[in-house]
Amino acid sequence: MRVATWNVNSVVVRLPQVLAWLGTAEPDVLCLQELKCSTDAFPYEEIRELGYEAQAHGTGRWNGVAILSKVGFEDVVRDLPDQPGFQAEDSMIEVREPRAIAATCGPVRVWSVYVPNGREVEHPHYFYKLKWLDALRAASVQDAAGERPYAVLGDFNIAPTDADLWDPSAYEGMTHVTAPEREALAALQGTGLQDVLPRPLKYDQPFSYWDYRQLAFPKNRGMRIDLVLGNKPFATAVTDAYVDREARKGKSPSDHAPVVVDLDL
DNA sequence: ATGCCATTCTCAGAATGA
């Protein structure tokens, strides 16, 4: 089977690209992030016409995650257990954002996650990011150690190593590369998950994100921040993994490309 | 050409992204 993850930066705007990609890549399971639409506004019908059921979790303007499946759904869960919320500096209330959804699709259980950005090092959003990652770690402990193939897929907003950056010196002092973020990611992997490293279709590094500005994509100034972390039964079933950078081309693309994993399952 | 920031909400500009 084939599973994939893709931050689409608005599923409503990107619907033509998503439908076209489903038609050509034909994943069995596709995790989406940054829906930027409510659960009710998700384009279920258009996706159903291609043979996919969808489970979405969104509130409108920001965030939002979904799972598309050709092989059914069981045990759908919205939000991490004990998922922290974010409290803006000018707000009295902590808001839990739609950043995680899980489901069992055929033989695999997956989380589709959109890890908080962090904004700036030491910003409240940065500490929120670290806390959120710890909640994700806690949520993974049982399934990561289990016999069933299990993976956490999504936009982690962390480059695991400097090799995942087009120019490490360009990111000094920035989020996405700091030691605490990488340690939180390593702790998640420590539950028994390994980074399924995709092969690049061009150049040497399998970037999954390129900024819209300053010709970042044509110059291949990218980052690998969209990850697939699989437990042992998942990782040992992997037959191929790649970043479909073709999807970053064309008119009005997302700034992320899909990460695709083929499995002998 | 892969090409110089996008999206959403509210209605021109802020907020967010990374």
PDB file of C-alpha atoms (C1' of nucleotides) in Angstrom:
ATOM      1  CA  MET A   1       0.000   0.000   0.000  1.00  0.00           C
ATOM      2  CA  ARG A   2       0.943   3.641  -0.415  1.00  0.00           C
ATOM      3  CA  VAL A   3       0.646   6.302   2.294  1.00  0.00           C
ATOM      4  CA  ALA A   4       1.537   9.968   1.965  1.00  0.00           C
ATOM      5  CA  THR A   5       1.518  13.307   3.757  1.00  0.00           C
ATOM      6  CA  TRP A   6       1.066  16.760   2.300  1.00  0.00           C
ATOM      7  CA  ASN A   7       0.724  20.239   3.779  1.00  0.00           C
ATOM      8  CA  VAL A   8      -1.575  21.789   1.179  1.00  0.00           C
ATOM      9  CA  ASN A   9      -1.823  25.354   2.552  1.00  0.00           C
ATOM     10  CA  SER A  10      -5.611  25.585   2.095  1.00  0.00           C
ATOM     11  CA  VAL A  11      -7.425  22.506   0.853  1.00  0.00           C
ATOM     12  CA  VAL A  12     -10.061  24.729  -0.757  1.00  0.00           C
ATOM     13  CA  VAL A  13      -7.589  26.679  -2.898  1.00  0.00           C
ATOM     14  CA  ARG A  14      -5.497  23.560  -3.555  1.00  0.00           C
ATOM     15  CA  LEU A  15      -8.410  21.259  -4.366  1.00  0.00           C
ATOM     16  CA  PRO A  16      -7.588  20.992  -8.105  1.00  0.00           C
ATOM     17  CA  GLN A  17      -4.000  20.013  -7.290  1.00  0.00           C
ATOM     18  CA  VAL A  18      -5.098  17.565  -4.599  1.00  0.00           C
ATOM     19  CA  LEU A  19      -7.601  15.867  -6.908  1.00  0.00           C
ATOM     20  CA  ALA A  20      -5.083  15.682  -9.739  1.00  0.00           C
ATOM     21  CA  TRP A  21      -2.423  14.281  -7.430  1.00  0.00           C
ATOM     22  CA  LEU A  22      -4.775  11.637  -6.008  1.00  0.00           C
ATOM     23  CA  GLY A  23      -5.514  10.610  -9.577  1.00  0.00           C
ATOM     24  CA  THR A  24      -1.873  10.128 -10.533  1.00  0.00           C
ATOM     25  CA  ALA A  25      -0.152   9.066  -7.286  1.00  0.00           C
ATOM     26  CA  GLU A  26      -3.103   6.952  -6.119  1.00  0.00           C
ATOM     27  CA  PRO A  27      -2.177   6.745  -2.438  1.00  0.00           C
ATOM     28  CA  ASP A  28      -4.300   4.471  -0.254  1.00  0.00           C
ATOM     29  CA  VAL A  29      -3.986   6.907   2.621  1.00  0.00           C
ATOM     30  CA  LEU A  30      -3.189  10.631   2.423  1.00  0.00           C
ATOM     31  CA  CYS A  31      -2.620  12.818   5.481  1.00  0.00           C
ATOM     32  CA  LEU A  32      -3.291  16.518   4.903  1.00  0.00           C
ATOM     33  CA  GLN A  33      -2.286  19.555   6.949  1.00  0.00           C
ATOM     34  CA  GLU A  34      -3.153  23.246   6.889  1.00  0.00           C
ATOM     35  CA  LEU A  35      -6.663  22.743   5.622  1.00  0.00           C
ATOM     36  CA  LYS A  36      -7.568  26.332   6.508  1.00  0.00           C
ATOM     37  CA  CYS A  37     -11.231  25.366   6.455  1.00  0.00           C
ATOM     38  CA  SER A  38     -13.769  24.075   8.942  1.00  0.00           C
ATOM     39  CA  THR A  39     -14.657  20.404   9.262  1.00  0.00           C
ATOM     40  CA  ASP A  40     -17.991  21.145   7.574  1.00  0.00           C
ATOM     41  CA  ALA A  41     -16.422  23.088   4.694  1.00  0.00           C
ATOM     42  CA  PHE A  42     -14.085  20.255   3.721  1.00  0.00           C
ATOM     43  CA  PRO A  43     -14.611  19.121   0.074  1.00  0.00           C
ATOM     44  CA  TYR A  44     -15.813  15.607   0.931  1.00  0.00           C
ATOM     45  CA  GLU A  45     -17.893  15.116  -2.203  1.00  0.00           C
ATOM     46  CA  GLU A  46     -15.182  15.903  -4.760  1.00  0.00           C
ATOM     47  CA  ILE A  47     -12.811  13.553  -2.961  1.00  0.00           C
ATOM     48  CA  ARG A  48     -15.426  10.808  -2.681  1.00  0.00           C
ATOM     49  CA  GLU A  49     -15.794  10.825  -6.459  1.00  0.00           C
ATOM     50  CA  LEU A  50     -12.201   9.607  -6.649  1.00  0.00           C
ATOM     51  CA  GLY A  51     -12.929   6.736  -4.307  1.00  0.00           C
ATOM     52  CA  TYR A  52     -11.709   8.292  -1.047  1.00  0.00           C
ATOM     53  CA  GLU A  53     -13.455   8.758   2.240  1.00  0.00           C
ATOM     54  CA  ALA A  54     -12.228  11.646   4.350  1.00  0.00           C
ATOM     55  CA  GLN A  55     -12.057  12.484   8.034  1.00  0.00           C
ATOM     56  CA  ALA A  56     -11.346  16.169   8.607  1.00  0.00           C
ATOM     57  CA  HIS A  57     -10.701  18.289  11.678  1.00  0.00           C
ATOM     58  CA  GLY A  58     -10.681  22.030  11.144  1.00  0.00           C
ATOM     59  CA  THR A  59     -12.039  25.256  12.546  1.00  0.00           C
ATOM     60  CA  GLY A  60     -11.633  27.655   9.652  1.00  0.00           C
ATOM     61  CA  ARG A  61      -8.921  30.171   9.213  1.00  0.00           C
ATOM     62  CA  TRP A  62      -5.801  28.402  10.488  1.00  0.00           C
ATOM     63  CA  ASN A  63      -4.446  24.901  10.971  1.00  0.00           C
ATOM     64  CA  GLY A  64      -6.704  21.951  10.197  1.00  0.00           C
ATOM     65  CA  VAL A  65      -5.786  18.322   9.453  1.00  0.00           C
ATOM     66  CA  ALA A  66      -7.413  15.440   7.630  1.00  0.00           C
ATOM     67  CA  ILE A  67      -6.951  11.845   6.575  1.00  0.00           C
ATOM     68  CA  LEU A  68      -8.133  10.503   3.224  1.00  0.00           C
ATOM     69  CA  SER A  69      -8.500   6.771   2.848  1.00  0.00           C
ATOM     70  CA  LYS A  70      -9.382   4.269   0.145  1.00  0.00           C
ATOM     71  CA  VAL A  71      -9.285   1.449   2.662  1.00  0.00           C
ATOM     72  CA  GLY A  72     -11.776   2.650   5.240  1.00  0.00           C
ATOM     73  CA  PHE A  73     -11.609   4.143   8.725  1.00  0.00           C
ATOM     74  CA  GLU A  74     -11.703   2.779  12.218  1.00  0.00           C
ATOM     75  CA  ASP A  75     -11.144   4.386  15.589  1.00  0.00           C
ATOM     76  CA  VAL A  76     -10.912   8.004  14.408  1.00  0.00           C
ATOM     77  CA  VAL A  77      -9.550  10.327  17.093  1.00  0.00           C
ATOM     78  CA  ARG A  78      -9.484  14.114  16.916  1.00  0.00           C
ATOM     79  CA  ASP A  79      -6.825  15.910  19.017  1.00  0.00           C
ATOM     80  CA  LEU A  80      -4.025  14.307  20.998  1.00  0.00           C
ATOM     81  CA  PRO A  81      -4.812  13.041  24.478  1.00  0.00           C
ATOM     82  CA  ASP A  82      -3.945  16.002  26.747  1.00  0.00           C
ATOM     83  CA  GLN A  83      -3.181  18.178  23.733  1.00  0.00           C
ATOM     84  CA  PRO A  84      -2.065  21.625  24.933  1.00  0.00           C
ATOM     85  CA  GLY A  85      -3.701  24.776  23.627  1.00  0.00           C
ATOM     86  CA  PHE A  86      -2.139  28.123  22.796  1.00  0.00           C
ATOM     87  CA  GLN A  87      -2.762  31.244  24.804  1.00  0.00           C
ATOM     88  CA  ALA A  88      -2.048  34.407  22.858  1.00  0.00           C
ATOM     89  CA  GLU A  89      -0.360  37.155  24.837  1.00  0.00           C
ATOM     90  CA  ASP A  90      -3.400  39.435  24.585  1.00  0.00           C
ATOM     91  CA  SER A  91      -5.845  36.677  25.428  1.00  0.00           C
ATOM     92  CA  MET A  92      -7.120  35.246  28.684  1.00  0.00           C
ATOM     93  CA  ILE A  93      -8.080  31.922  27.186  1.00  0.00           C
ATOM     94  CA  GLU A  94      -6.092  28.975  25.952  1.00  0.00           C
ATOM     95  CA  VAL A  95      -7.293  27.705  22.583  1.00  0.00           C
ATOM     96  CA  ARG A  96      -6.894  24.115  21.521  1.00  0.00           C
ATOM     97  CA  GLU A  97      -6.187  24.104  17.818  1.00  0.00           C
ATOM     98  CA  PRO A  98      -7.066  21.390  15.260  1.00  0.00           C
ATOM     99  CA  ARG A  99      -3.598  19.996  14.647  1.00  0.00           C
ATOM    100  CA  ALA A 100      -3.966  16.235  15.029  1.00  0.00           C
ATOM    101  CA  ILE A 101      -6.239  13.462  13.819  1.00  0.00           C
ATOM    102  CA  ALA A 102      -5.674   9.711  13.988  1.00  0.00           C
ATOM    103  CA  ALA A 103      -7.295   6.720  12.355  1.00  0.00           C
ATOM    104  CA  THR A 104      -6.762   3.099  11.525  1.00  0.00           C
ATOM    105  CA  CYS A 105      -6.892   2.626   7.761  1.00  0.00           C
ATOM    106  CA  GLY A 106      -6.670  -1.000   6.729  1.00  0.00           C
ATOM    107  CA  PRO A 107      -3.497  -2.470   8.243  1.00  0.00           C
ATOM    108  CA  VAL A 108      -1.978   0.805   9.473  1.00  0.00           C
ATOM    109  CA  ARG A 109      -2.722   3.309  12.186  1.00  0.00           C
ATOM    110  CA  VAL A 110      -1.698   6.888  11.401  1.00  0.00           C
ATOM    111  CA  TRP A 111      -1.647  10.327  12.953  1.00  0.00           C
ATOM    112  CA  SER A 112      -1.836  13.342  10.643  1.00  0.00           C
ATOM    113  CA  VAL A 113      -0.179  16.178  12.575  1.00  0.00           C
ATOM    114  CA  TYR A 114       0.536  19.861  12.077  1.00  0.00           C
ATOM    115  CA  VAL A 115       3.086  20.725  14.740  1.00  0.00           C
ATOM    116  CA  PRO A 116       3.012  24.377  15.885  1.00  0.00           C
ATOM    117  CA  ASN A 117       5.468  26.654  14.095  1.00  0.00           C
ATOM    118  CA  GLY A 118       7.085  28.244  17.142  1.00  0.00           C
ATOM    119  CA  ARG A 119       7.409  31.666  15.472  1.00  0.00           C
ATOM    120  CA  GLU A 120      10.578  32.757  17.268  1.00  0.00           C
ATOM    121  CA  VAL A 121      12.929  31.085  19.701  1.00  0.00           C
ATOM    122  CA  GLU A 122      11.712  31.743  23.269  1.00  0.00           C
ATOM    123  CA  HIS A 123       8.381  33.076  22.003  1.00  0.00           C
ATOM    124  CA  PRO A 124       5.345  31.653  23.869  1.00  0.00           C
ATOM    125  CA  HIS A 125       4.518  29.822  20.658  1.00  0.00           C
ATOM    126  CA  TYR A 126       7.931  28.145  20.799  1.00  0.00           C
ATOM    127  CA  PHE A 127       7.250  26.761  24.265  1.00  0.00           C
ATOM    128  CA  TYR A 128       3.800  25.735  23.075  1.00  0.00           C
ATOM    129  CA  LYS A 129       5.505  23.846  20.248  1.00  0.00           C
ATOM    130  CA  LEU A 130       7.740  21.949  22.685  1.00  0.00           C
ATOM    131  CA  LYS A 131       4.828  21.137  24.965  1.00  0.00           C
ATOM    132  CA  TRP A 132       2.783  20.005  21.990  1.00  0.00           C
ATOM    133  CA  LEU A 133       5.570  17.678  20.846  1.00  0.00           C
ATOM    134  CA  ASP A 134       5.704  16.129  24.293  1.00  0.00           C
ATOM    135  CA  ALA A 135       1.961  15.457  24.135  1.00  0.00           C
ATOM    136  CA  LEU A 136       2.548  13.808  20.757  1.00  0.00           C
ATOM    137  CA  ARG A 137       5.299  11.684  22.282  1.00  0.00           C
ATOM    138  CA  ALA A 138       3.009  10.584  25.095  1.00  0.00           C
ATOM    139  CA  ALA A 139       0.264   9.802  22.597  1.00  0.00           C
ATOM    140  CA  SER A 140       2.640   7.560  20.634  1.00  0.00           C
ATOM    141  CA  VAL A 141       4.088   5.409  23.396  1.00  0.00           C
ATOM    142  CA  GLN A 142       1.630   2.528  23.181  1.00  0.00           C
ATOM    143  CA  ASP A 143       1.193   2.296  19.388  1.00  0.00           C
ATOM    144  CA  ALA A 144       4.898   2.812  18.700  1.00  0.00           C
ATOM    145  CA  ALA A 145       5.710  -0.290  20.735  1.00  0.00           C
ATOM    146  CA  GLY A 146       2.871  -2.318  19.244  1.00  0.00           C
ATOM    147  CA  GLU A 147       2.773  -5.012  16.590  1.00  0.00           C
ATOM    148  CA  ARG A 148       0.466  -3.090  14.268  1.00  0.00           C
ATOM    149  CA  PRO A 149       2.151  -0.857  11.666  1.00  0.00           C
ATOM    150  CA  TYR A 150       1.915   2.688  13.019  1.00  0.00           C
ATOM    151  CA  ALA A 151       3.213   6.028  11.809  1.00  0.00           C
ATOM    152  CA  VAL A 152       3.044   9.699  12.659  1.00  0.00           C
ATOM    153  CA  LEU A 153       2.976  11.734   9.448  1.00  0.00           C
ATOM    154  CA  GLY A 154       2.836  15.437   8.913  1.00  0.00           C
ATOM    155  CA  ASP A 155       4.394  18.854   9.019  1.00  0.00           C
ATOM    156  CA  PHE A 156       6.687  18.765  12.062  1.00  0.00           C
ATOM    157  CA  ASN A 157       8.123  22.248  11.529  1.00  0.00           C
ATOM    158  CA  ILE A 158      11.499  20.805  12.537  1.00  0.00           C
ATOM    159  CA  ALA A 159      14.448  19.966  10.319  1.00  0.00           C
ATOM    160  CA  PRO A 160      15.855  16.857  12.049  1.00  0.00           C
ATOM    161  CA  THR A 161      19.483  17.582  11.071  1.00  0.00           C
ATOM    162  CA  ASP A 162      21.511  20.237   9.283  1.00  0.00           C
ATOM    163  CA  ALA A 163      21.482  17.935   6.255  1.00  0.00           C
ATOM    164  CA  ASP A 164      17.793  18.749   6.013  1.00  0.00           C
ATOM    165  CA  LEU A 165      18.518  22.415   5.257  1.00  0.00           C
ATOM    166  CA  TRP A 166      19.727  23.976   2.020  1.00  0.00           C
ATOM    167  CA  ASP A 167      22.073  26.205   4.045  1.00  0.00           C
ATOM    168  CA  PRO A 168      22.417  25.621   7.802  1.00  0.00           C
ATOM    169  CA  SER A 169      23.987  29.043   8.291  1.00  0.00           C
ATOM    170  CA  ALA A 170      20.777  30.661   7.043  1.00  0.00           C
ATOM    171  CA  TYR A 171      18.882  29.212  10.001  1.00  0.00           C
ATOM    172  CA  GLU A 172      21.140  30.122  12.906  1.00  0.00           C
ATOM    173  CA  GLY A 173      19.056  31.384  15.800  1.00  0.00           C
ATOM    174  CA  MET A 174      15.814  30.397  14.107  1.00  0.00           C
ATOM    175  CA  THR A 175      13.102  27.984  15.042  1.00  0.00           C
ATOM    176  CA  HIS A 176      12.932  24.609  13.293  1.00  0.00           C
ATOM    177  CA  VAL A 177      16.594  23.849  13.998  1.00  0.00           C
ATOM    178  CA  THR A 178      17.188  24.491  17.698  1.00  0.00           C
ATOM    179  CA  ALA A 179      18.452  21.804  20.029  1.00  0.00           C
ATOM    180  CA  PRO A 180      15.284  21.686  22.188  1.00  0.00           C
ATOM    181  CA  GLU A 181      13.125  21.166  19.106  1.00  0.00           C
ATOM    182  CA  ARG A 182      15.390  18.442  17.773  1.00  0.00           C
ATOM    183  CA  GLU A 183      15.535  16.842  21.221  1.00  0.00           C
ATOM    184  CA  ALA A 184      11.732  16.810  21.403  1.00  0.00           C
ATOM    185  CA  LEU A 185      11.666  15.119  18.016  1.00  0.00           C
ATOM    186  CA  ALA A 186      14.298  12.633  19.159  1.00  0.00           C
ATOM    187  CA  ALA A 187      12.214  11.879  22.260  1.00  0.00           C
ATOM    188  CA  LEU A 188       9.256  11.125  20.020  1.00  0.00           C
ATOM    189  CA  GLN A 189      11.435   8.809  17.961  1.00  0.00           C
ATOM    190  CA  GLY A 190      12.601   7.302  21.223  1.00  0.00           C
ATOM    191  CA  THR A 191       9.179   5.743  21.699  1.00  0.00           C
ATOM    192  CA  GLY A 192      10.152   3.395  18.888  1.00  0.00           C
ATOM    193  CA  LEU A 193       9.671   5.413  15.730  1.00  0.00           C
ATOM    194  CA  GLN A 194      12.174   5.845  12.947  1.00  0.00           C
ATOM    195  CA  ASP A 195      12.438   8.609  10.407  1.00  0.00           C
ATOM    196  CA  VAL A 196      11.517   7.088   7.042  1.00  0.00           C
ATOM    197  CA  LEU A 197      13.971   9.022   4.906  1.00  0.00           C
ATOM    198  CA  PRO A 198      12.592   9.715   1.432  1.00  0.00           C
ATOM    199  CA  ARG A 199      14.768   9.817  -1.631  1.00  0.00           C
ATOM    200  CA  PRO A 200      14.831  13.098  -3.540  1.00  0.00           C
ATOM    201  CA  LEU A 201      13.657  12.956  -7.132  1.00  0.00           C
ATOM    202  CA  LYS A 202      16.240  15.609  -8.046  1.00  0.00           C
ATOM    203  CA  TYR A 203      19.323  17.046  -6.319  1.00  0.00           C
ATOM    204  CA  ASP A 204      20.745  15.342  -3.256  1.00  0.00           C
ATOM    205  CA  GLN A 205      18.493  16.359  -0.397  1.00  0.00           C
ATOM    206  CA  PRO A 206      14.845  15.323  -0.049  1.00  0.00           C
ATOM    207  CA  PHE A 207      13.403  18.724   0.847  1.00  0.00           C
ATOM    208  CA  SER A 208       9.656  18.924   1.353  1.00  0.00           C
ATOM    209  CA  TYR A 209       9.207  22.689   1.784  1.00  0.00           C
ATOM    210  CA  TRP A 210      10.411  25.657  -0.238  1.00  0.00           C
ATOM    211  CA  ASP A 211       9.448  29.272   0.554  1.00  0.00           C
ATOM    212  CA  TYR A 212       7.273  31.011  -2.002  1.00  0.00           C
ATOM    213  CA  ARG A 213       9.663  33.973  -2.091  1.00  0.00           C
ATOM    214  CA  GLN A 214      12.915  34.716  -3.820  1.00  0.00           C
ATOM    215  CA  LEU A 215      12.849  31.802  -6.239  1.00  0.00           C
ATOM    216  CA  ALA A 216      13.428  29.377  -3.398  1.00  0.00           C
ATOM    217  CA  PHE A 217      12.048  26.403  -5.310  1.00  0.00           C
ATOM    218  CA  PRO A 218      13.926  26.891  -8.591  1.00  0.00           C
ATOM    219  CA  LYS A 219      17.081  27.466  -6.536  1.00  0.00           C
ATOM    220  CA  ASN A 220      16.265  24.442  -4.394  1.00  0.00           C
ATOM    221  CA  ARG A 221      16.497  26.459  -1.201  1.00  0.00           C
ATOM    222  CA  GLY A 222      14.399  24.077   0.818  1.00  0.00           C
ATOM    223  CA  MET A 223      13.986  22.247   4.091  1.00  0.00           C
ATOM    224  CA  ARG A 224      12.872  18.756   5.046  1.00  0.00           C
ATOM    225  CA  ILE A 225      10.244  19.364   7.698  1.00  0.00           C
ATOM    226  CA  ASP A 226       7.473  17.026   6.552  1.00  0.00           C
ATOM    227  CA  LEU A 227       8.236  13.648   8.084  1.00  0.00           C
ATOM    228  CA  VAL A 228       7.011  10.086   8.313  1.00  0.00           C
ATOM    229  CA  LEU A 229       7.933   8.433  11.609  1.00  0.00           C
ATOM    230  CA  GLY A 230       7.093   4.745  11.650  1.00  0.00           C
ATOM    231  CA  ASN A 231       7.311   1.987  14.240  1.00  0.00           C
ATOM    232  CA  LYS A 232       9.246  -1.162  13.488  1.00  0.00           C
ATOM    233  CA  PRO A 233       6.420  -3.081  11.789  1.00  0.00           C
ATOM    234  CA  PHE A 234       5.821  -0.019   9.604  1.00  0.00           C
ATOM    235  CA  ALA A 235       9.465   0.758   8.854  1.00  0.00           C
ATOM    236  CA  THR A 236      10.372  -2.812   7.963  1.00  0.00           C
ATOM    237  CA  ALA A 237       7.499  -2.903   5.450  1.00  0.00           C
ATOM    238  CA  VAL A 238       8.789   0.167   3.575  1.00  0.00           C
ATOM    239  CA  THR A 239       9.751  -0.617  -0.023  1.00  0.00           C
ATOM    240  CA  ASP A 240      10.247   2.959  -1.254  1.00  0.00           C
ATOM    241  CA  ALA A 241       9.904   6.561  -0.079  1.00  0.00           C
ATOM    242  CA  TYR A 242      10.254   9.803  -2.004  1.00  0.00           C
ATOM    243  CA  VAL A 243       9.295  13.467  -2.100  1.00  0.00           C
ATOM    244  CA  ASP A 244       7.093  14.235  -5.067  1.00  0.00           C
ATOM    245  CA  ARG A 245       8.644  17.590  -5.925  1.00  0.00           C
ATOM    246  CA  GLU A 246       6.664  17.669  -9.194  1.00  0.00           C
ATOM    247  CA  ALA A 247       3.672  18.696  -7.066  1.00  0.00           C
ATOM    248  CA  ARG A 248       5.535  21.866  -6.007  1.00  0.00           C
ATOM    249  CA  LYS A 249       5.533  23.088  -9.619  1.00  0.00           C
ATOM    250  CA  GLY A 250       2.810  24.641 -11.717  1.00  0.00           C
ATOM    251  CA  LYS A 251       0.270  27.347 -11.111  1.00  0.00           C
ATOM    252  CA  SER A 252      -0.656  28.157  -7.516  1.00  0.00           C
ATOM    253  CA  PRO A 253       1.108  25.267  -5.776  1.00  0.00           C
ATOM    254  CA  SER A 254       1.367  24.631  -2.057  1.00  0.00           C
ATOM    255  CA  ASP A 255       4.749  25.574  -0.618  1.00  0.00           C
ATOM    256  CA  HIS A 256       5.115  21.937   0.505  1.00  0.00           C
ATOM    257  CA  ALA A 257       5.455  18.786  -1.590  1.00  0.00           C
ATOM    258  CA  PRO A 258       3.956  15.397  -0.693  1.00  0.00           C
ATOM    259  CA  VAL A 259       6.101  12.776   1.024  1.00  0.00           C
ATOM    260  CA  VAL A 260       5.167   9.336  -0.294  1.00  0.00           C
ATOM    261  CA  VAL A 261       5.882   5.953   1.304  1.00  0.00           C
ATOM    262  CA  ASP A 262       5.274   2.575  -0.316  1.00  0.00           C
ATOM    263  CA  LEU A 263       4.779  -0.399   1.958  1.00  0.00           C
ATOM    264  CA  ASP A 264       4.650  -4.132   1.551  1.00  0.00           C
ATOM    265  CA  LEU A 265       1.366  -4.332   3.446  1.00  0.00           C
TER     266      LEU A 265
ATOM    267  C1'  DA B   1      11.171  27.199 -17.883  1.00  0.00           C
ATOM    268  C1'  DT B   2      10.248  24.938 -11.620  1.00  0.00           C
ATOM    269  C1'  DG B   3      10.206  31.985 -11.767  1.00  0.00           C
ATOM    270  C1'  DC B   4      10.623  36.345  -7.731  1.00  0.00           C
ATOM    271  C1'  DC B   5       4.686  35.539  -1.180  1.00  0.00           C
ATOM    272  C1'  DA B   6       0.059  33.041  -0.099  1.00  0.00           C
ATOM    273  C1'  DT B   7      -4.242  32.590   2.437  1.00  0.00           C
ATOM    274  C1'  DT B   8      -8.072  34.003   5.320  1.00  0.00           C
ATOM    275  C1'  DC B   9     -11.176  37.173   7.396  1.00  0.00           C
ATOM    276  C1'  DT B  10     -13.025  41.448   6.575  1.00  0.00           C
ATOM    277  C1'  DC B  11     -13.247  44.779   3.057  1.00  0.00           C
ATOM    278  C1'  DA B  12      -7.032  47.334   3.387  1.00  0.00           C
ATOM    279  C1'  DG B  13      -4.781  45.431   6.313  1.00  0.00           C
ATOM    280  C1'  DA B  14      -3.650  42.366   9.976  1.00  0.00           C
ATOM    281  C1'  DA B  15      -2.292  37.690  11.281  1.00  0.00           C
ATOM    282  C1'  DT B  16       0.190  33.666  10.194  1.00  0.00           C
ATOM    283  C1'  DG B  17       3.691  31.069   8.073  1.00  0.00           C
ATOM    284  C1'  DA B  18       9.172  29.300   8.543  1.00  0.00           C
TER     285       DA B  18
END
